[in-house]
């Protein structure tokens, strides 16, 4: 499985963009990058995923480098409710069971007023 | 719309006692189902997954077992709990085709004393 490396924690001012980096230097060509977040004592919530092109949805943007060895999740205008642990996951595909997620330690994002 | 339920929300059990956690999904058919465990301050670990009734795959050797008696029901069990079984147990579902995101339930917090 491709492993990911994320900073343990980050702070961000409310209203500013939060940029969360992730290194996945051993990613294979057909492996996707997924981002989830987990607010304290809740189940993880899907944010976004991508293969090689940049992606954007109503929650965030995902920027993947051309060599695919790293990516950045961008929350354009962070709010206090965005305080959570953010997990960058490289998906190991299992044809029988769909996507198999391996969660690492994640980045604890603290949005401050 | 689809919803996923887990119960109980919290559970305190003595060492050596049995365990049964239940997960049900509504609003979809033939989902892939997953059980994860999250120890305190750690990332999520995939325990079991199921692609259909009666089909269970285990990701790690452990003291727990899983069963899928119905299409949208996934049960996590143990005959004798260990202290190390304490944690936050999360059930998730995904549509059967590949590269689909997983949707997580609210979780069960288990404390073994």
Short mmCIF file of C-alpha atoms in Angstrom, two decimals:
data_model
loop_
_atom_site.label_atom_id
_atom_site.label_comp_id
_atom_site.label_asym_id
_atom_site.label_seq_id
_atom_site.Cartn_x
_atom_site.Cartn_y
_atom_site.Cartn_z
CA UNK A 1 0.00 0.00 0.00
CA UNK A 2 1.17 3.51 -0.75
CA UNK A 3 1.75 5.32 2.53
CA UNK A 4 1.06 8.96 3.18
CA UNK A 5 2.86 11.50 5.33
CA UNK A 6 1.05 14.47 6.82
CA UNK A 7 1.98 17.09 9.41
CA UNK A 8 0.64 16.18 12.82
CA UNK A 9 -1.11 19.49 13.37
CA UNK A 10 -1.76 22.88 11.79
CA UNK A 11 -3.43 26.12 12.79
CA UNK A 12 -5.45 28.40 10.54
CA UNK A 13 -7.16 31.73 11.14
CA UNK A 14 -10.90 31.81 10.60
CA UNK A 15 -11.78 33.10 7.13
CA UNK A 16 -8.37 32.33 5.70
CA UNK A 17 -7.50 29.47 3.37
CA UNK A 18 -6.29 26.27 5.01
CA UNK A 19 -3.71 24.38 2.96
CA UNK A 20 -3.12 20.84 4.14
CA UNK A 21 -0.16 19.03 2.53
CA UNK A 22 0.26 15.31 2.01
CA UNK A 23 3.21 13.33 0.68
CA UNK A 24 2.57 10.02 -1.09
CA UNK A 25 5.84 9.40 -2.93
CA UNK A 26 5.22 5.68 -3.47
CA UNK A 27 1.80 6.07 -5.07
CA UNK A 28 1.09 3.79 -8.02
CA UNK A 29 -0.29 4.95 -11.33
CA UNK A 30 -3.82 3.71 -10.74
CA UNK A 31 -4.15 4.76 -7.11
CA UNK A 32 -6.42 7.64 -6.19
CA UNK A 33 -5.85 10.21 -3.48
CA UNK A 34 -8.79 10.56 -1.08
CA UNK A 35 -9.34 13.09 1.67
CA UNK A 36 -11.61 12.54 4.67
CA UNK A 37 -12.02 14.50 7.85
CA UNK A 38 -13.16 13.47 11.30
CA UNK A 39 -14.70 15.86 13.75
CA UNK A 40 -14.23 14.79 17.35
CA UNK A 41 -16.20 11.65 18.27
CA UNK A 42 -17.89 11.40 14.89
CA UNK A 43 -17.39 9.13 11.91
CA UNK A 44 -15.12 10.32 9.10
CA UNK A 45 -16.66 12.45 6.39
CA UNK A 46 -15.66 12.21 2.75
CA UNK A 47 -14.28 15.46 1.30
CA UNK A 48 -12.82 14.91 -2.15
CA UNK A 49 -10.72 12.57 -4.26
CA UNK A 50 -8.61 12.73 -7.40
CA UNK A 51 -6.25 10.81 -9.66
CA UNK A 52 -4.03 13.35 -11.42
CA UNK A 53 -6.10 16.39 -12.31
CA UNK A 54 -6.96 19.06 -9.79
CA UNK A 55 -10.46 18.71 -8.39
CA UNK A 56 -12.89 21.11 -6.75
CA UNK A 57 -16.24 20.63 -5.07
CA UNK A 58 -18.40 22.56 -2.66
CA UNK A 59 -16.20 21.65 0.27
CA UNK A 60 -12.62 21.94 -0.95
CA UNK A 61 -10.08 21.87 -3.74
CA UNK A 62 -7.49 19.17 -4.29
CA UNK A 63 -4.20 20.03 -5.98
CA UNK A 64 -2.09 17.05 -7.08
CA UNK A 65 1.46 17.60 -8.29
CA UNK A 66 2.36 16.52 -11.78
CA UNK A 67 4.51 13.63 -10.52
CA UNK A 68 1.64 12.67 -8.16
CA UNK A 69 4.03 12.34 -5.23
CA UNK A 70 2.22 14.94 -3.17
CA UNK A 71 -1.06 16.78 -2.92
CA UNK A 72 -2.64 19.68 -1.07
CA UNK A 73 -6.16 19.98 0.23
CA UNK A 74 -7.40 23.56 0.24
CA UNK A 75 -10.29 24.81 2.33
CA UNK A 76 -10.76 28.25 0.76
CA UNK A 77 -12.39 30.04 3.70
CA UNK A 78 -11.91 28.05 6.88
CA UNK A 79 -14.57 28.29 9.60
CA UNK A 80 -14.50 27.14 13.20
CA UNK A 81 -16.57 24.12 12.15
CA UNK A 82 -13.70 22.98 9.94
CA UNK A 83 -11.67 22.11 13.04
CA UNK A 84 -11.07 18.39 12.63
CA UNK A 85 -8.51 15.71 11.84
CA UNK A 86 -7.91 15.53 8.10
CA UNK A 87 -6.85 12.23 6.59
CA UNK A 88 -5.04 11.89 3.29
CA UNK A 89 -5.47 8.36 1.96
CA UNK A 90 -4.14 6.58 -1.07
CA UNK A 91 -6.71 4.08 -2.06
CA UNK A 92 -5.70 0.46 -2.49
CA UNK A 93 -8.07 -1.02 -4.98
CA UNK A 94 -9.60 -4.39 -4.27
CA UNK A 95 -11.76 -5.53 -7.13
CA UNK A 96 -13.98 -7.53 -4.85
CA UNK A 97 -14.55 -4.95 -2.17
CA UNK A 98 -14.32 -1.59 -3.84
CA UNK A 99 -12.07 0.94 -2.27
CA UNK A 100 -10.00 -0.16 0.69
CA UNK A 101 -9.09 2.80 2.86
CA UNK A 102 -5.99 2.78 5.06
CA UNK A 103 -6.09 5.67 7.49
CA UNK A 104 -2.88 7.13 8.89
CA UNK A 105 -2.54 9.61 11.71
CA UNK A 106 -3.92 12.59 9.79
CA UNK A 107 -3.45 16.32 10.39
CA UNK A 108 -5.24 17.95 13.28
CA UNK A 109 -6.43 21.31 11.92
CA UNK A 110 -7.32 23.93 14.47
CA UNK A 111 -9.22 26.92 13.09
CA UNK A 112 -8.87 29.88 15.41
CA UNK A 113 -11.05 33.00 15.61
CA UNK B 1 -31.45 9.10 0.68
CA UNK B 2 -29.17 6.62 2.35
CA UNK B 3 -28.58 6.44 6.08
CA UNK B 4 -26.39 4.27 8.25
CA UNK B 5 -27.15 3.40 11.85
CA UNK B 6 -25.02 1.96 14.59
CA UNK B 7 -25.94 0.89 18.08
CA UNK B 8 -25.32 1.14 20.82
CA UNK B 9 -23.66 4.55 20.83
CA UNK B 10 -21.62 3.76 23.92
CA UNK B 11 -20.90 0.53 25.75
CA UNK B 12 -18.96 -0.42 28.87
CA UNK B 13 -18.22 -4.12 29.21
CA UNK B 14 -16.10 -6.22 31.58
CA UNK B 15 -13.16 -8.24 30.32
CA UNK B 16 -14.27 -11.70 29.21
CA UNK B 17 -17.82 -10.69 28.37
CA UNK B 18 -19.34 -11.12 24.89
CA UNK B 19 -19.90 -8.31 22.41
CA UNK B 20 -22.39 -7.61 19.66
CA UNK B 21 -22.40 -4.33 17.73
CA UNK B 22 -24.91 -3.78 14.99
CA UNK B 23 -24.82 -1.68 11.85
CA UNK B 24 -27.67 -1.23 9.38
CA UNK B 25 -27.92 0.73 6.16
CA UNK B 26 -31.09 2.14 4.64
CA UNK B 27 -31.85 3.43 1.18
CA UNK B 28 -29.47 1.30 -0.86
CA UNK B 29 -29.07 -2.32 -1.86
CA UNK B 30 -26.09 -4.65 -2.06
CA UNK B 31 -23.67 -2.21 -0.45
CA UNK B 32 -20.10 -3.02 0.46
CA UNK B 33 -19.87 -2.88 4.24
CA UNK B 34 -16.86 -2.22 6.46
CA UNK B 35 -15.93 -2.32 10.16
CA UNK B 36 -13.14 -0.06 11.42
CA UNK B 37 -11.66 0.45 14.87
CA UNK B 38 -10.03 3.60 16.14
CA UNK B 39 -7.97 3.38 19.30
CA UNK B 40 -7.64 6.53 21.38
CA UNK B 41 -5.63 9.18 19.51
CA UNK B 42 -4.96 6.90 16.57
CA UNK B 43 -6.08 6.54 12.96
CA UNK B 44 -8.70 4.09 11.75
CA UNK B 45 -7.86 0.44 11.23
CA UNK B 46 -9.94 -1.64 8.82
CA UNK B 47 -11.08 -4.83 10.57
CA UNK B 48 -13.54 -6.50 8.21
CA UNK B 49 -15.27 -5.93 4.92
CA UNK B 50 -18.17 -7.62 3.16
CA UNK B 51 -19.31 -7.54 -0.44
CA UNK B 52 -22.47 -9.58 0.11
CA UNK B 53 -24.60 -11.65 2.47
CA UNK B 54 -22.48 -14.19 4.29
CA UNK B 55 -19.26 -12.93 2.69
CA UNK B 56 -16.76 -11.65 5.24
CA UNK B 57 -13.09 -10.85 4.80
CA UNK B 58 -10.79 -10.06 7.68
CA UNK B 59 -7.97 -7.58 7.35
CA UNK B 60 -6.15 -8.27 10.60
CA UNK B 61 -5.98 -11.23 13.01
CA UNK B 62 -7.88 -10.43 16.15
CA UNK B 63 -10.30 -11.34 18.87
CA UNK B 64 -13.33 -10.19 16.88
CA UNK B 65 -15.58 -11.67 14.21
CA UNK B 66 -18.11 -10.22 11.80
CA UNK B 67 -21.27 -11.48 10.16
CA UNK B 68 -23.66 -10.25 7.52
CA UNK B 69 -26.97 -12.08 7.96
CA UNK B 70 -28.90 -9.66 5.73
CA UNK B 71 -28.01 -7.44 2.80
CA UNK B 72 -27.94 -4.25 4.85
CA UNK B 73 -26.97 -5.57 8.26
CA UNK B 74 -23.41 -5.98 9.50
CA UNK B 75 -22.62 -7.31 12.97
CA UNK B 76 -19.36 -7.21 14.89
CA UNK B 77 -18.97 -9.78 17.66
CA UNK B 78 -16.65 -11.21 20.24
CA UNK B 79 -17.04 -14.20 22.53
CA UNK B 80 -14.65 -12.80 25.17
CA UNK B 81 -13.58 -9.19 25.23
CA UNK B 82 -10.02 -8.12 25.99
CA UNK B 83 -8.86 -4.80 27.41
CA UNK B 84 -7.23 -4.10 24.05
CA UNK B 85 -10.64 -4.26 22.34
CA UNK B 86 -11.52 -0.84 23.74
CA UNK B 87 -11.95 1.80 21.07
CA UNK B 88 -14.27 3.63 18.73
CA UNK B 89 -15.90 1.23 16.27
CA UNK B 90 -17.11 2.60 12.99
CA UNK B 91 -19.23 0.97 10.34
CA UNK B 92 -19.16 2.25 6.77
CA UNK B 93 -20.85 1.47 3.49
CA UNK B 94 -20.02 2.11 -0.14
CA UNK B 95 -21.76 1.48 -3.41
CA UNK B 96 -20.61 -1.79 -4.93
CA UNK B 97 -18.70 -0.33 -7.87
CA UNK B 98 -15.15 0.79 -7.58
CA UNK B 99 -13.72 4.16 -6.56
CA UNK B 100 -16.78 5.20 -4.60
CA UNK B 101 -16.41 7.02 -1.34
CA UNK B 102 -17.33 5.35 1.92
CA UNK B 103 -20.02 6.75 4.19
CA UNK B 104 -19.48 6.28 7.88
CA UNK B 105 -21.92 5.73 10.70
CA UNK B 106 -21.90 7.60 14.02
CA UNK B 107 -19.76 4.96 15.73
CA UNK B 108 -19.87 2.97 18.97
CA UNK B 109 -17.48 3.84 21.77
CA UNK B 110 -16.54 0.62 23.59
CA UNK B 111 -14.75 0.62 26.92
CA UNK B 112 -13.58 -2.72 28.28
CA UNK B 113 -12.81 -2.68 32.00
#
